[in-house]
Short mmCIF file of C-alpha atoms and ligand atoms in Angstrom, two decimals:
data_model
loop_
_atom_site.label_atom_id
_atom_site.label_comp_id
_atom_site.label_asym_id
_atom_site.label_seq_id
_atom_site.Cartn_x
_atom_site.Cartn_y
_atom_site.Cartn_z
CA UNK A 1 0.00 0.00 0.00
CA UNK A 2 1.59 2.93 -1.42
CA UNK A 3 1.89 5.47 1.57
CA UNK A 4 4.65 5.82 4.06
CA UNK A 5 2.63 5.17 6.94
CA UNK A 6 2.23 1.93 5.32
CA UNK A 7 5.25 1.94 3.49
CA UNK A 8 7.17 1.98 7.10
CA UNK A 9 5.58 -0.72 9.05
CA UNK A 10 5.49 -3.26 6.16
CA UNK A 11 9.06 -2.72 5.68
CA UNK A 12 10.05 -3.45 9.41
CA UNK A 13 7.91 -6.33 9.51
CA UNK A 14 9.79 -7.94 6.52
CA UNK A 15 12.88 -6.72 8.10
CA UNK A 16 11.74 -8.71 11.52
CA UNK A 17 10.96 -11.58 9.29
CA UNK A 18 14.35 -11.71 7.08
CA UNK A 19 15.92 -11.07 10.19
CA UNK A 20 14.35 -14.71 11.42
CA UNK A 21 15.42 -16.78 8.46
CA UNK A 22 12.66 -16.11 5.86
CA UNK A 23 13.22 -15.61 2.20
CA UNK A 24 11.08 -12.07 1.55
CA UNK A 25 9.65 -10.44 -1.92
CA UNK A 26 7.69 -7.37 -1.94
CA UNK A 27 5.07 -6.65 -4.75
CA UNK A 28 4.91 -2.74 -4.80
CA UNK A 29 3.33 -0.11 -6.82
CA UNK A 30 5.52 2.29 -9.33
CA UNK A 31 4.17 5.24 -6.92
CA UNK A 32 6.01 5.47 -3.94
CA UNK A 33 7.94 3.25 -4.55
CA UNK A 34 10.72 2.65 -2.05
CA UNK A 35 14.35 2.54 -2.36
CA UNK A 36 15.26 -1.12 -3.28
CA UNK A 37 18.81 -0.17 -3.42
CA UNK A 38 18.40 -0.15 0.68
CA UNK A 39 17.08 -3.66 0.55
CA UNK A 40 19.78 -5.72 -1.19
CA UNK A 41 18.20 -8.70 1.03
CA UNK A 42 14.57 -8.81 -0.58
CA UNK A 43 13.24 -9.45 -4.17
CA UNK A 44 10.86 -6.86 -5.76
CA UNK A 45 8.15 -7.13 -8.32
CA UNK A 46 6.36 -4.10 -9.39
CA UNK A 47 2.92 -4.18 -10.05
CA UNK A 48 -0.80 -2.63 -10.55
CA UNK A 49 0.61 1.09 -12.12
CA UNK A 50 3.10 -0.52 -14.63
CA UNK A 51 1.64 0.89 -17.88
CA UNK A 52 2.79 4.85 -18.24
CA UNK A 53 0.05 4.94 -20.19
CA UNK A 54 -2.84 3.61 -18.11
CA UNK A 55 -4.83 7.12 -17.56
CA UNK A 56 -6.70 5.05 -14.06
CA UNK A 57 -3.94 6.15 -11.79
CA UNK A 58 -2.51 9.17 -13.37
CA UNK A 59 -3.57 12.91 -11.76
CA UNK A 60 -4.94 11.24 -8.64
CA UNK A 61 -4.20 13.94 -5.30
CA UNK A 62 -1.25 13.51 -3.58
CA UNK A 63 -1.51 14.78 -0.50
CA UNK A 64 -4.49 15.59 1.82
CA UNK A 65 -7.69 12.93 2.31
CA UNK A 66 -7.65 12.81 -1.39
CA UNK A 67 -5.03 10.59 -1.04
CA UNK A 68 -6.92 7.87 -0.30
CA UNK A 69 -8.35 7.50 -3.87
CA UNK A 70 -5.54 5.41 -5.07
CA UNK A 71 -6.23 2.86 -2.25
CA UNK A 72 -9.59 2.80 -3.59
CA UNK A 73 -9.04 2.37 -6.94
CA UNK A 74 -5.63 0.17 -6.44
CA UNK A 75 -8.55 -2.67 -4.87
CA UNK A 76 -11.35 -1.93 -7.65
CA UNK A 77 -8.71 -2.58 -10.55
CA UNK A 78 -5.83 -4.46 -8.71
CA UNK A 79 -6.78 -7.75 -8.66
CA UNK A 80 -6.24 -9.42 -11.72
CA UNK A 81 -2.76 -8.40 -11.63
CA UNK A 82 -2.25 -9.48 -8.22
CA UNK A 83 -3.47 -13.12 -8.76
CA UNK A 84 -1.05 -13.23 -11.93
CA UNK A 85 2.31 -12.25 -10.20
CA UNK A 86 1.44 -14.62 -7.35
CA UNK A 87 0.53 -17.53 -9.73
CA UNK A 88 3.85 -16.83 -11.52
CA UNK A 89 5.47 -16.74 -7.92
CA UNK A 90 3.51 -20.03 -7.00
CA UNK A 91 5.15 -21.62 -9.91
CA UNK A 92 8.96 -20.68 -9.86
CA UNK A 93 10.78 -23.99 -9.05
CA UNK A 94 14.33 -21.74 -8.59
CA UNK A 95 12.74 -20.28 -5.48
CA UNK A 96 11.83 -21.59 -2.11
CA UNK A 97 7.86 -22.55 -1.56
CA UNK A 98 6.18 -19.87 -0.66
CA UNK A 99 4.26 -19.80 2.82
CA UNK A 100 2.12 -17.31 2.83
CA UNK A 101 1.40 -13.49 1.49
CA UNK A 102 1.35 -10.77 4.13
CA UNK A 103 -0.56 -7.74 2.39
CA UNK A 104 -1.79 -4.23 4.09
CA UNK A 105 -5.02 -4.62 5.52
CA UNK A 106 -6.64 -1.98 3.03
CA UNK A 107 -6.12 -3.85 -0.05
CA UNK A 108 -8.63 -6.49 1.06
CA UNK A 109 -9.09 -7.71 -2.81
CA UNK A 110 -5.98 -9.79 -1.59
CA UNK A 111 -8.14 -11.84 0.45
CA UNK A 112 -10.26 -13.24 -2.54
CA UNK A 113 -7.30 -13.74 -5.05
CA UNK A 114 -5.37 -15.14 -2.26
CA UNK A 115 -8.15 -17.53 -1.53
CA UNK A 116 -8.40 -18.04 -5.16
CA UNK A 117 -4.48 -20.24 -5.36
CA UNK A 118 -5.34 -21.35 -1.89
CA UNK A 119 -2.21 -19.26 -0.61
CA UNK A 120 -3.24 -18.38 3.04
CA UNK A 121 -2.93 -14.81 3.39
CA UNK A 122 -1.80 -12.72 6.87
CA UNK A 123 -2.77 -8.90 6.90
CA UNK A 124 -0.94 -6.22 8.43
CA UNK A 125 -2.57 -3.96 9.79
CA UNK A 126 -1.23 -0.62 10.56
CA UNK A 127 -3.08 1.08 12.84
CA UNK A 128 -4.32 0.63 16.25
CA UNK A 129 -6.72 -2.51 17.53
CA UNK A 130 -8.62 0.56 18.84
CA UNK A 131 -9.12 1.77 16.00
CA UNK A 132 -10.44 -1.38 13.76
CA UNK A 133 -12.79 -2.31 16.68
CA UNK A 134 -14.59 1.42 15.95
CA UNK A 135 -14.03 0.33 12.32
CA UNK A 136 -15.82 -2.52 12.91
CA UNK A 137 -18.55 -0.63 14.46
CA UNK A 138 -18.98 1.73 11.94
CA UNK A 139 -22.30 -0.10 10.24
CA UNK A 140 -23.71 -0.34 13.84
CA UNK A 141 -22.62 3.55 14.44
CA UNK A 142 -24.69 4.11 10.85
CA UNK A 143 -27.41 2.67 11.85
CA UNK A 144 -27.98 4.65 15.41
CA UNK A 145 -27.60 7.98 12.88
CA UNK A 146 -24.02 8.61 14.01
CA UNK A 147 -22.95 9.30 10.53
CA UNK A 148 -25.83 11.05 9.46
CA UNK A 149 -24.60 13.49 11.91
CA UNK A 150 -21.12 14.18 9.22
CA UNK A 151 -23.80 14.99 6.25
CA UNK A 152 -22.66 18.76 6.86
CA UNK A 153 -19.13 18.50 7.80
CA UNK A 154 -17.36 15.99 5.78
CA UNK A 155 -19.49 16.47 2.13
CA UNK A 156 -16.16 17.18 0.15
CA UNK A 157 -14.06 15.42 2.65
CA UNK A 158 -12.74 13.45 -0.30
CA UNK A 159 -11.57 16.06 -2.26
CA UNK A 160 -10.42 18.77 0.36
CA UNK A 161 -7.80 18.71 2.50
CA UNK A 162 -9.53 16.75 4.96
CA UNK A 163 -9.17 19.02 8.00
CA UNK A 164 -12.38 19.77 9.64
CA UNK A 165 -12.71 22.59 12.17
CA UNK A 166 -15.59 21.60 13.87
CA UNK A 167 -18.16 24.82 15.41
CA UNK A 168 -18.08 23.82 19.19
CA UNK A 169 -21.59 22.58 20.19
CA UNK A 170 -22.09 20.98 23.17
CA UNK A 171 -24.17 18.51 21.69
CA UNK A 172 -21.08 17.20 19.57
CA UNK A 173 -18.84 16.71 23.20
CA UNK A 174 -21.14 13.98 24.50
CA UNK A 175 -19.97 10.72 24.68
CA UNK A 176 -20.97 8.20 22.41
CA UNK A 177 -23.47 5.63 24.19
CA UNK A 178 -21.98 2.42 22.26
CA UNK A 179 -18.14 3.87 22.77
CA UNK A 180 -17.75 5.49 25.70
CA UNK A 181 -14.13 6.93 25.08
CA UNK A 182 -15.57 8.56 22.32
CA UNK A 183 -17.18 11.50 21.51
CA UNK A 184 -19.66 12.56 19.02
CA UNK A 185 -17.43 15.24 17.12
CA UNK A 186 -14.54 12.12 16.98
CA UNK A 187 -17.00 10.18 14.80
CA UNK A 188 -17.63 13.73 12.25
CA UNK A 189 -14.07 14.01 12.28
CA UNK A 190 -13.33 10.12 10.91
CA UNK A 191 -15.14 11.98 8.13
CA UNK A 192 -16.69 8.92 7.05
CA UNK A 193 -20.13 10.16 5.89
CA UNK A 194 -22.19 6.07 5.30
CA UNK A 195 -20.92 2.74 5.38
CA UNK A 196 -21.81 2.85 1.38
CA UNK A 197 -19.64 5.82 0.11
CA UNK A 198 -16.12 4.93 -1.16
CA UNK A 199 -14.13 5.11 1.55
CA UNK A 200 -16.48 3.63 4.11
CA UNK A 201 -16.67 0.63 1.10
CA UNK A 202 -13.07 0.37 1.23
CA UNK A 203 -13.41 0.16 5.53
CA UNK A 204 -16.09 -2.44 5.42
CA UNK A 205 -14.15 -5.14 3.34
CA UNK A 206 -10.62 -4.17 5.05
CA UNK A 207 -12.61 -5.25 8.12
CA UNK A 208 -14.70 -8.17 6.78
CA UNK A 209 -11.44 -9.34 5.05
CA UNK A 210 -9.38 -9.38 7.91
CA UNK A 211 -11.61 -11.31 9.89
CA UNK A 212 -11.32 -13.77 6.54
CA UNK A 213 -7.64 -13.66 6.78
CA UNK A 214 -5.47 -16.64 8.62
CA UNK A 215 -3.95 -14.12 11.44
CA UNK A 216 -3.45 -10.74 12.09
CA UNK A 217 -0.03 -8.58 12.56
CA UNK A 218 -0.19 -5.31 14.68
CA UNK A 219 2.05 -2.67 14.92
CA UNK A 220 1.07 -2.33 18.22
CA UNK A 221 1.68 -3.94 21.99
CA UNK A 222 -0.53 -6.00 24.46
CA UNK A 223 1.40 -3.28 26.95
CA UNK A 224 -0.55 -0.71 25.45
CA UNK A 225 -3.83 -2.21 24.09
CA UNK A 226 -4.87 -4.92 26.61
CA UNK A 227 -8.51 -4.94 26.88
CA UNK A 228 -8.90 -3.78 22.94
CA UNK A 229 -6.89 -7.43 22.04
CA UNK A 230 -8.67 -8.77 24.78
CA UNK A 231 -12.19 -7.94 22.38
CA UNK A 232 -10.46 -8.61 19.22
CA UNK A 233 -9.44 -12.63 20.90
CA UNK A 234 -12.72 -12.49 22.10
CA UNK A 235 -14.31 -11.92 18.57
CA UNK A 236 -12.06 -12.80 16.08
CA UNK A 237 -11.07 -16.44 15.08
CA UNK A 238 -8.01 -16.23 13.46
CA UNK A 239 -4.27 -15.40 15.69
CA UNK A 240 -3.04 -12.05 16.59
CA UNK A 241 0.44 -10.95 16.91
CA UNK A 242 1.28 -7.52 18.32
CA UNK A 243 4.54 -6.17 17.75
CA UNK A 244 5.99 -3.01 18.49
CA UNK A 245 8.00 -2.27 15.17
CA UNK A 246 9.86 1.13 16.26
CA UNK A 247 11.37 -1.46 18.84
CA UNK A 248 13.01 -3.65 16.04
CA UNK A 249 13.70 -0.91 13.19
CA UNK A 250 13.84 2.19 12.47
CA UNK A 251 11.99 4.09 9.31
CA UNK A 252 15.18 5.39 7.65
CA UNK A 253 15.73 2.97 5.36
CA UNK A 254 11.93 3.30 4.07
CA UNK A 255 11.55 6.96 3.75
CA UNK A 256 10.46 8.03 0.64
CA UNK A 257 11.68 11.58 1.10
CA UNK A 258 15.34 12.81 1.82
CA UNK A 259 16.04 13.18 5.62
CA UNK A 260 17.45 16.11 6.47
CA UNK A 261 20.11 15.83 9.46
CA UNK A 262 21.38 18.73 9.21
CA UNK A 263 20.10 20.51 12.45
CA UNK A 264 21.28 17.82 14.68
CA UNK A 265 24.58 19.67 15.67
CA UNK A 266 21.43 22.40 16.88
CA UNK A 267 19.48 20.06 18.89
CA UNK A 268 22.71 18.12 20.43
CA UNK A 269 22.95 21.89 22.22
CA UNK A 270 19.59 22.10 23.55
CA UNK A 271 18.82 21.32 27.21
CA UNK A 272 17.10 17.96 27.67
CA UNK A 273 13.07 17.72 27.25
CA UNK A 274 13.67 21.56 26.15
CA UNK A 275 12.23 21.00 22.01
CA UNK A 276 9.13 20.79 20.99
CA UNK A 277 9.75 18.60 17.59
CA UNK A 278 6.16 19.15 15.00
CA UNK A 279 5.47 16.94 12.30
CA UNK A 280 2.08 15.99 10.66
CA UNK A 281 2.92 12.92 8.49
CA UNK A 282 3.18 12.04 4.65
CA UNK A 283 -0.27 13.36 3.56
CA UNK A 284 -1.63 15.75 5.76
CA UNK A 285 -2.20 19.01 4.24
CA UNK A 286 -3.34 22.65 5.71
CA UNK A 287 -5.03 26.07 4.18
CA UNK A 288 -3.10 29.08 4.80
CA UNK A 289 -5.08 30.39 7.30
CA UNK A 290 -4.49 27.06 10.22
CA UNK A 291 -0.69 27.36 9.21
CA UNK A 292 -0.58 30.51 10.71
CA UNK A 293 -2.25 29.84 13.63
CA UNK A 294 0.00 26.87 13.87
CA UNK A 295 3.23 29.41 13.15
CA UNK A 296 1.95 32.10 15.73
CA UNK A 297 1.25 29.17 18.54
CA UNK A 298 4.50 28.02 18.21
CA UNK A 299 6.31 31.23 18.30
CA UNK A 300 3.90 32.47 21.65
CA UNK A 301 4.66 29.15 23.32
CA UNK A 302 8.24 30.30 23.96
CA UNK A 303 9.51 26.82 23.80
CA UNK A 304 12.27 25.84 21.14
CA UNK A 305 11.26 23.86 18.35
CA UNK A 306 11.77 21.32 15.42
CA UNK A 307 9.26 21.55 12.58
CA UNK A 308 8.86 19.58 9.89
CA UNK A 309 6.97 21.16 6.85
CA UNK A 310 7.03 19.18 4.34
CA UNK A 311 7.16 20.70 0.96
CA UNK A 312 3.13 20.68 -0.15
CA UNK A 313 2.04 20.79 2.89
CA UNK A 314 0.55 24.44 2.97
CA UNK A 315 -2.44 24.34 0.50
CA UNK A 316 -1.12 26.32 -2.80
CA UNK A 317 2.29 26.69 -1.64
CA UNK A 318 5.18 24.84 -2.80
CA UNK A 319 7.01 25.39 0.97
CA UNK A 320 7.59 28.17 3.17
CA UNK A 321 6.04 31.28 1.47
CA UNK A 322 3.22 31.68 3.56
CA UNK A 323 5.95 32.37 6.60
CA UNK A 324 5.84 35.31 7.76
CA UNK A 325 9.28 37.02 7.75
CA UNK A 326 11.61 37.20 10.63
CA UNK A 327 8.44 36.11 13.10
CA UNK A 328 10.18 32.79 14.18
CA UNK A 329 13.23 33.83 15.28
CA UNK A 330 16.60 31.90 16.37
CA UNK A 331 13.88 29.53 18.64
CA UNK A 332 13.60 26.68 16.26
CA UNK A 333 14.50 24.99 12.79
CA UNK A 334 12.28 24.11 9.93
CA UNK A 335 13.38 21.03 7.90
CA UNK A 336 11.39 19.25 5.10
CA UNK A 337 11.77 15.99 6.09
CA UNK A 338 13.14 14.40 9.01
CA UNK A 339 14.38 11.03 10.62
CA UNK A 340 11.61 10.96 12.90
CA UNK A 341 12.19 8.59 15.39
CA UNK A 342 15.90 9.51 15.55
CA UNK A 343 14.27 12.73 16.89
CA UNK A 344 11.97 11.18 19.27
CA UNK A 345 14.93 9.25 21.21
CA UNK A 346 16.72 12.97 21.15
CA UNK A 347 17.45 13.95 24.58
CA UNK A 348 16.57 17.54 23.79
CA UNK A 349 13.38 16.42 22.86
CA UNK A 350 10.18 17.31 24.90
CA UNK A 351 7.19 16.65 23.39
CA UNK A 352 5.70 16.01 20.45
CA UNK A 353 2.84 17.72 18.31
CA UNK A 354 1.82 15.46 15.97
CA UNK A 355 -1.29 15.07 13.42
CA UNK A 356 -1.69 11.76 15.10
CA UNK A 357 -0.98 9.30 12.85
CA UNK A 358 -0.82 5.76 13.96
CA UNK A 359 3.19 5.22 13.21
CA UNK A 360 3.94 8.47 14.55
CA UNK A 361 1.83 8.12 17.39
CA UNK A 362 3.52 4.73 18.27
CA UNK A 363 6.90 5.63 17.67
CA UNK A 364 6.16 8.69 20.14
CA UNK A 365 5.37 6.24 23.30
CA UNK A 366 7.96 3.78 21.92
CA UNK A 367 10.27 6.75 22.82
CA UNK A 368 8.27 7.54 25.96
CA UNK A 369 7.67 11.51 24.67
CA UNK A 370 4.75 12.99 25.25
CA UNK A 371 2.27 14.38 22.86
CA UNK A 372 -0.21 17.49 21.63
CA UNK A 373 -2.65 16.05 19.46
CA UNK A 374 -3.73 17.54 16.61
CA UNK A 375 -6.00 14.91 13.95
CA UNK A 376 -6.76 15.30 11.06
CA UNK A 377 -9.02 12.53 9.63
CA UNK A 378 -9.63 8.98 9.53
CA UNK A 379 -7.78 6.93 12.44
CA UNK A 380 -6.09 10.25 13.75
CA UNK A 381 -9.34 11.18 15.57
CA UNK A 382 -9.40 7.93 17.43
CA UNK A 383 -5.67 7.76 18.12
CA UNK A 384 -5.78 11.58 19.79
CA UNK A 385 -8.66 10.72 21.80
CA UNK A 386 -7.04 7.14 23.18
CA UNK A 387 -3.78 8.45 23.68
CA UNK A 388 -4.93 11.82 25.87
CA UNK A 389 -8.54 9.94 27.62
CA UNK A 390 -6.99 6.34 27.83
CA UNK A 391 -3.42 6.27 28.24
CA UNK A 392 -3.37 10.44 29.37
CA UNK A 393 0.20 10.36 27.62
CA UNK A 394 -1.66 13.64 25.31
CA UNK A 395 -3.09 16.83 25.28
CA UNK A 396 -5.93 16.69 22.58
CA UNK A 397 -6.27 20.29 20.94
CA UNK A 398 -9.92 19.46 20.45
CA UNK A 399 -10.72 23.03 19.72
CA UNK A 400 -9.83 24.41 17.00
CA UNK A 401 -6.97 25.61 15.10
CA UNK A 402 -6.33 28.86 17.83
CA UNK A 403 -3.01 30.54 18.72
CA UNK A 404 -3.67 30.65 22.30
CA UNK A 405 -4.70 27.18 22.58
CA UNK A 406 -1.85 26.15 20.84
CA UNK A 407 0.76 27.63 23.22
CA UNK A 408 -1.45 27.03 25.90
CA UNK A 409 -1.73 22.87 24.96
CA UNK A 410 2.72 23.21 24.08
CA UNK A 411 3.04 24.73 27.48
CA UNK A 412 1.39 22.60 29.37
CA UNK A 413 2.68 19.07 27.82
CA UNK A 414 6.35 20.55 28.22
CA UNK A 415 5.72 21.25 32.01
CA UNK A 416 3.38 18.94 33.20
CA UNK A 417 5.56 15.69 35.01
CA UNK A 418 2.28 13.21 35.26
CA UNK A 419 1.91 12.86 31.59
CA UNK A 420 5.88 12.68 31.09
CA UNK A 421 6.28 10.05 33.74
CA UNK A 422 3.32 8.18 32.25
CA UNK A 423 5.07 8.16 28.94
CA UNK A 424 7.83 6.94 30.29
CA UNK A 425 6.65 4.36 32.10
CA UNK A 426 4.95 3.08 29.36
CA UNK A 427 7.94 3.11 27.10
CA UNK A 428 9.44 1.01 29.90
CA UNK A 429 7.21 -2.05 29.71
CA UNK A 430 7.49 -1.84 26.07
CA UNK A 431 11.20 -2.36 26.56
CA UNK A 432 10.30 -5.15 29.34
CA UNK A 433 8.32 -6.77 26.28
CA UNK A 434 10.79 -7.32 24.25
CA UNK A 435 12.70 -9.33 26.46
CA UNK A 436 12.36 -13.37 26.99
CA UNK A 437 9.09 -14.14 28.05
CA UNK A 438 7.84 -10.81 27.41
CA UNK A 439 4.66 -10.07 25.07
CA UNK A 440 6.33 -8.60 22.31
CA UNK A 441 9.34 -11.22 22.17
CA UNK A 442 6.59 -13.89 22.41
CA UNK A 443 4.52 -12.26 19.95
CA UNK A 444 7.64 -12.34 17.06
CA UNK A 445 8.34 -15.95 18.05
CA UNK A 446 4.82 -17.34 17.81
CA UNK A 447 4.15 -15.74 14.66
CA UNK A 448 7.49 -16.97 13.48
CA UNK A 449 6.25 -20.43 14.42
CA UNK A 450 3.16 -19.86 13.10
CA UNK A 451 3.81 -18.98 9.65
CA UNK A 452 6.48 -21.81 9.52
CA UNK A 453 3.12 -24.21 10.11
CA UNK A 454 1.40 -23.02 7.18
N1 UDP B 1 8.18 10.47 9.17
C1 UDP B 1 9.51 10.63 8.95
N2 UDP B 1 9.99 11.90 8.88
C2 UDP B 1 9.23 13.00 9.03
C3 UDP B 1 7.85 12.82 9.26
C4 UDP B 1 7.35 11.53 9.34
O1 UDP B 1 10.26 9.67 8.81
O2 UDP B 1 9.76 14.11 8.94
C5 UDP B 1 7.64 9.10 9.25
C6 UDP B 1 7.18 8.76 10.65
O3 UDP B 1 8.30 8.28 11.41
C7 UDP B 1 6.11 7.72 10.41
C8 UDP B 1 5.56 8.07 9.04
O4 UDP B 1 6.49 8.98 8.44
O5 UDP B 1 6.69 6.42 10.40
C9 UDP B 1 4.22 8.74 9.08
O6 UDP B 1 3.23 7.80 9.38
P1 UDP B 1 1.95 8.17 10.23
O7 UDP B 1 1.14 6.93 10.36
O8 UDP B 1 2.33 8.83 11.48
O9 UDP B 1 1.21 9.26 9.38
P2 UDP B 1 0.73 9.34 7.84
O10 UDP B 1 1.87 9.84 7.07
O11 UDP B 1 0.30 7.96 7.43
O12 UDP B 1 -0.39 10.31 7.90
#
């Protein structure tokens, strides 16, 4: 699946799995496509977008929710050329028998053509358990007229930039009766408008699909998710593995963008927990107008900071233009792209304000730093809410896009010892699961085991 946050955590699992004797080869698009030169170890095969002149997958948006269209269309067109490069992989005598194919949990056509050559198939799925048990609920949140509720708010989700600042209304901060850790406005901001439009098609058969699947990998941790995997044991019949995969690899060798190290001699200079580092992910996009907000929170926090703007990200800009000149001073550094967990384990580094991504919400507790939450759309919503209601390792800016707030919510996480010491703590029995007898090393070995059965 084309997208670094899927990118990442597919390429650390075949790293995990190389690095326990199997033979690994990845079937990847032409878009995004990663660096093979980085993976000497693994055999590629490029597929679906081969033809330069098929016009399906040409113009399609880049960044923002719009994004998402290729994974739509990738599934409605993808699968006879999916069940032809594994047939031709069945058949290769030069190669060792192949056990099983591991795809991303969105392409869910895999599950069909996989069935199809009897090839058992695993999914990966890269987001939280959390988050597919709301997924899972989402026909059952339809049908109590929680998504009716979106009709206003997330109409041209699909092609804007997929931000929604909701109007505060008290109604929208009540819990939801079927969820309690959620509230109504984290179900608008999902921005999933019926089970039936495109997206929420593309969420119904990822979850029906992984429930068809032979087992389930997690970039995630029993440490973290108990009484979620507890459910998903409960009501799924097919193995779980959770695995912390910032634990085992890093994302360097993944990145699809150039990392930029050259402000590290900067942040080895700062006092510890003293930088705020701000990144919002591969897609995530912004109007003008929330940039600056962003750019005058940051500046009226008085902390130091790392940000990472990625070229695109401001709406109609190619980078920094909308910056206003001279406002940010000597107190941070702006970078394109960054080595983002490299940052995380940073001394210097205090918090984190992050769009909430899965990945980068993980690799933030994997590091035990503390966040500000800022979603955007889709699992981001959910992650926020469990990481400042649940695990209270997060300040949720559930308000709106507001300069005040902003230094206000920065302030606070750099100061505030309970959340750090929860991070921490939590980082700590990640690093007790690793070891012997702990979930995580258990988790690698039984899934090791288990796909050596199949
Ligand atoms: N990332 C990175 N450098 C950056 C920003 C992000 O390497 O400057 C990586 C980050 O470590 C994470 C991924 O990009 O692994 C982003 O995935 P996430 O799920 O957080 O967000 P998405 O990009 O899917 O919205």
């Amino acid at each position: 699946m084309p997208y670094q946050g899927h990118i990442n955590p597919m390429l650390q699992l075949a790293n995990i799995l190389y690095s326990k004797g199997f033979n690994i080869t990845i079937f990847h698009t032409n878009f995004n496509k990663p660096k093979t030169s980085n993976y000497p170890h693994f055999t590629f095969r490029f597929i679906i977008d081969n033809d330069p002149n098929d016009q399906r997958y040409s113009d399609l948006p880049l960044q923002g929710m719009g994004a998402f269209s290729r994974i739509i269309f990738f599934n409605r067109y993808g699968a006879d050329q999916l069940h032809n490069q594994l047939e031709l992989e069945l058949s290769r005598k030069d190669e060792p028998p192949v056990s099983c194919l591991i795809t991303d949990a969105l392409w869910h056509v895999a599950q069909p053509v996989a069935d199809s050559l009897s090839l058992p198939r695993l999914v990966l799925r890269t987001s939280s358990l959390f988050c597919f048990l709301t997924y899972a609920s989402l026909p059952l949140l339809g049908d109590r007229g929680y998504l009716d509720l979106s009709e206003n708010t997330s109409a041209s989700l699909l092609d804007g930039l997929g931000y929604v600042d909701l109007p505060h209304n008290t109604h929208l901060e009540e819990q939801v009766v079927e969820f309690p850790t959620l509230k109504l406005k984290d179900i608008l901001k999902m921005g999933y408008k019926k089970e039936n439009d495109a997206i929420g098609e593309v969420i119904g058969n990822m979850v029906k699909q992984t429930k068809a699947s032979s087992g389930i990998i997690w970039n995630s941790s029993k440490e973290l998710e108990e009484p979620e995997l507890e459910t998903i044991l409960r009501d799924i019949p097919v193995p779980s593995f959770l695995i912390p995969f910032a634990k085992h690899f890093t994302t360097s060798s993944s990145s699809l963008l150039k990392q930029d190290r050259t402000f590290f001699p900067w942040l080895d200079q700062q006092p510890p927990n003293s930088v705020v580092y701000v990144s919002y992910g591969s897609v995530a996009q912004m109007d003008k107008k929330h940039f600056l907000e962003m750019v005058h929170g940051l500046v009226d926090s008085k902390q130091s900071f790392l940000w990472v703007v990625r070229p695109g990200f401001v709406d109609g800009s190619t980078w920094l233009e909308a910056l206003p000149d001279g406002l940010m001073g000597e107190r941070g550094r702006i970078v394109k792209w960054a080595p983002q967990q490299e940052v995380l384990a940073h001394k210097a580094v205090g918090a984190f304000w992050t769009h909430s991504g899965w990945n980068s919400t993980f690799e933030s507790v994997c590091e035990g730093v503390p966040m500000i939450c800022s979603p955007f759309w889709g699992d981001q919503p959910l992650n926020a809410r469990y990481m400042s209601d649940v695990l209270k390792v997060g300040v949720y800016l559930e308000n709106g896009w507001k300069r005040q707030e902003i230094a206000n919510a920065i302030r606070r996480v750099m100061v505030d010892e309970e959340i750090r010491e929860r991070v921490k703590m939590l980082k700590q029995k990640l690093d007790v699961s690793l070891i012997k007898g702990g979930s995580s090393y258990e988790s690698v070995e039984s899934l090791v085991a288990y796909i050596s059965s199949l």
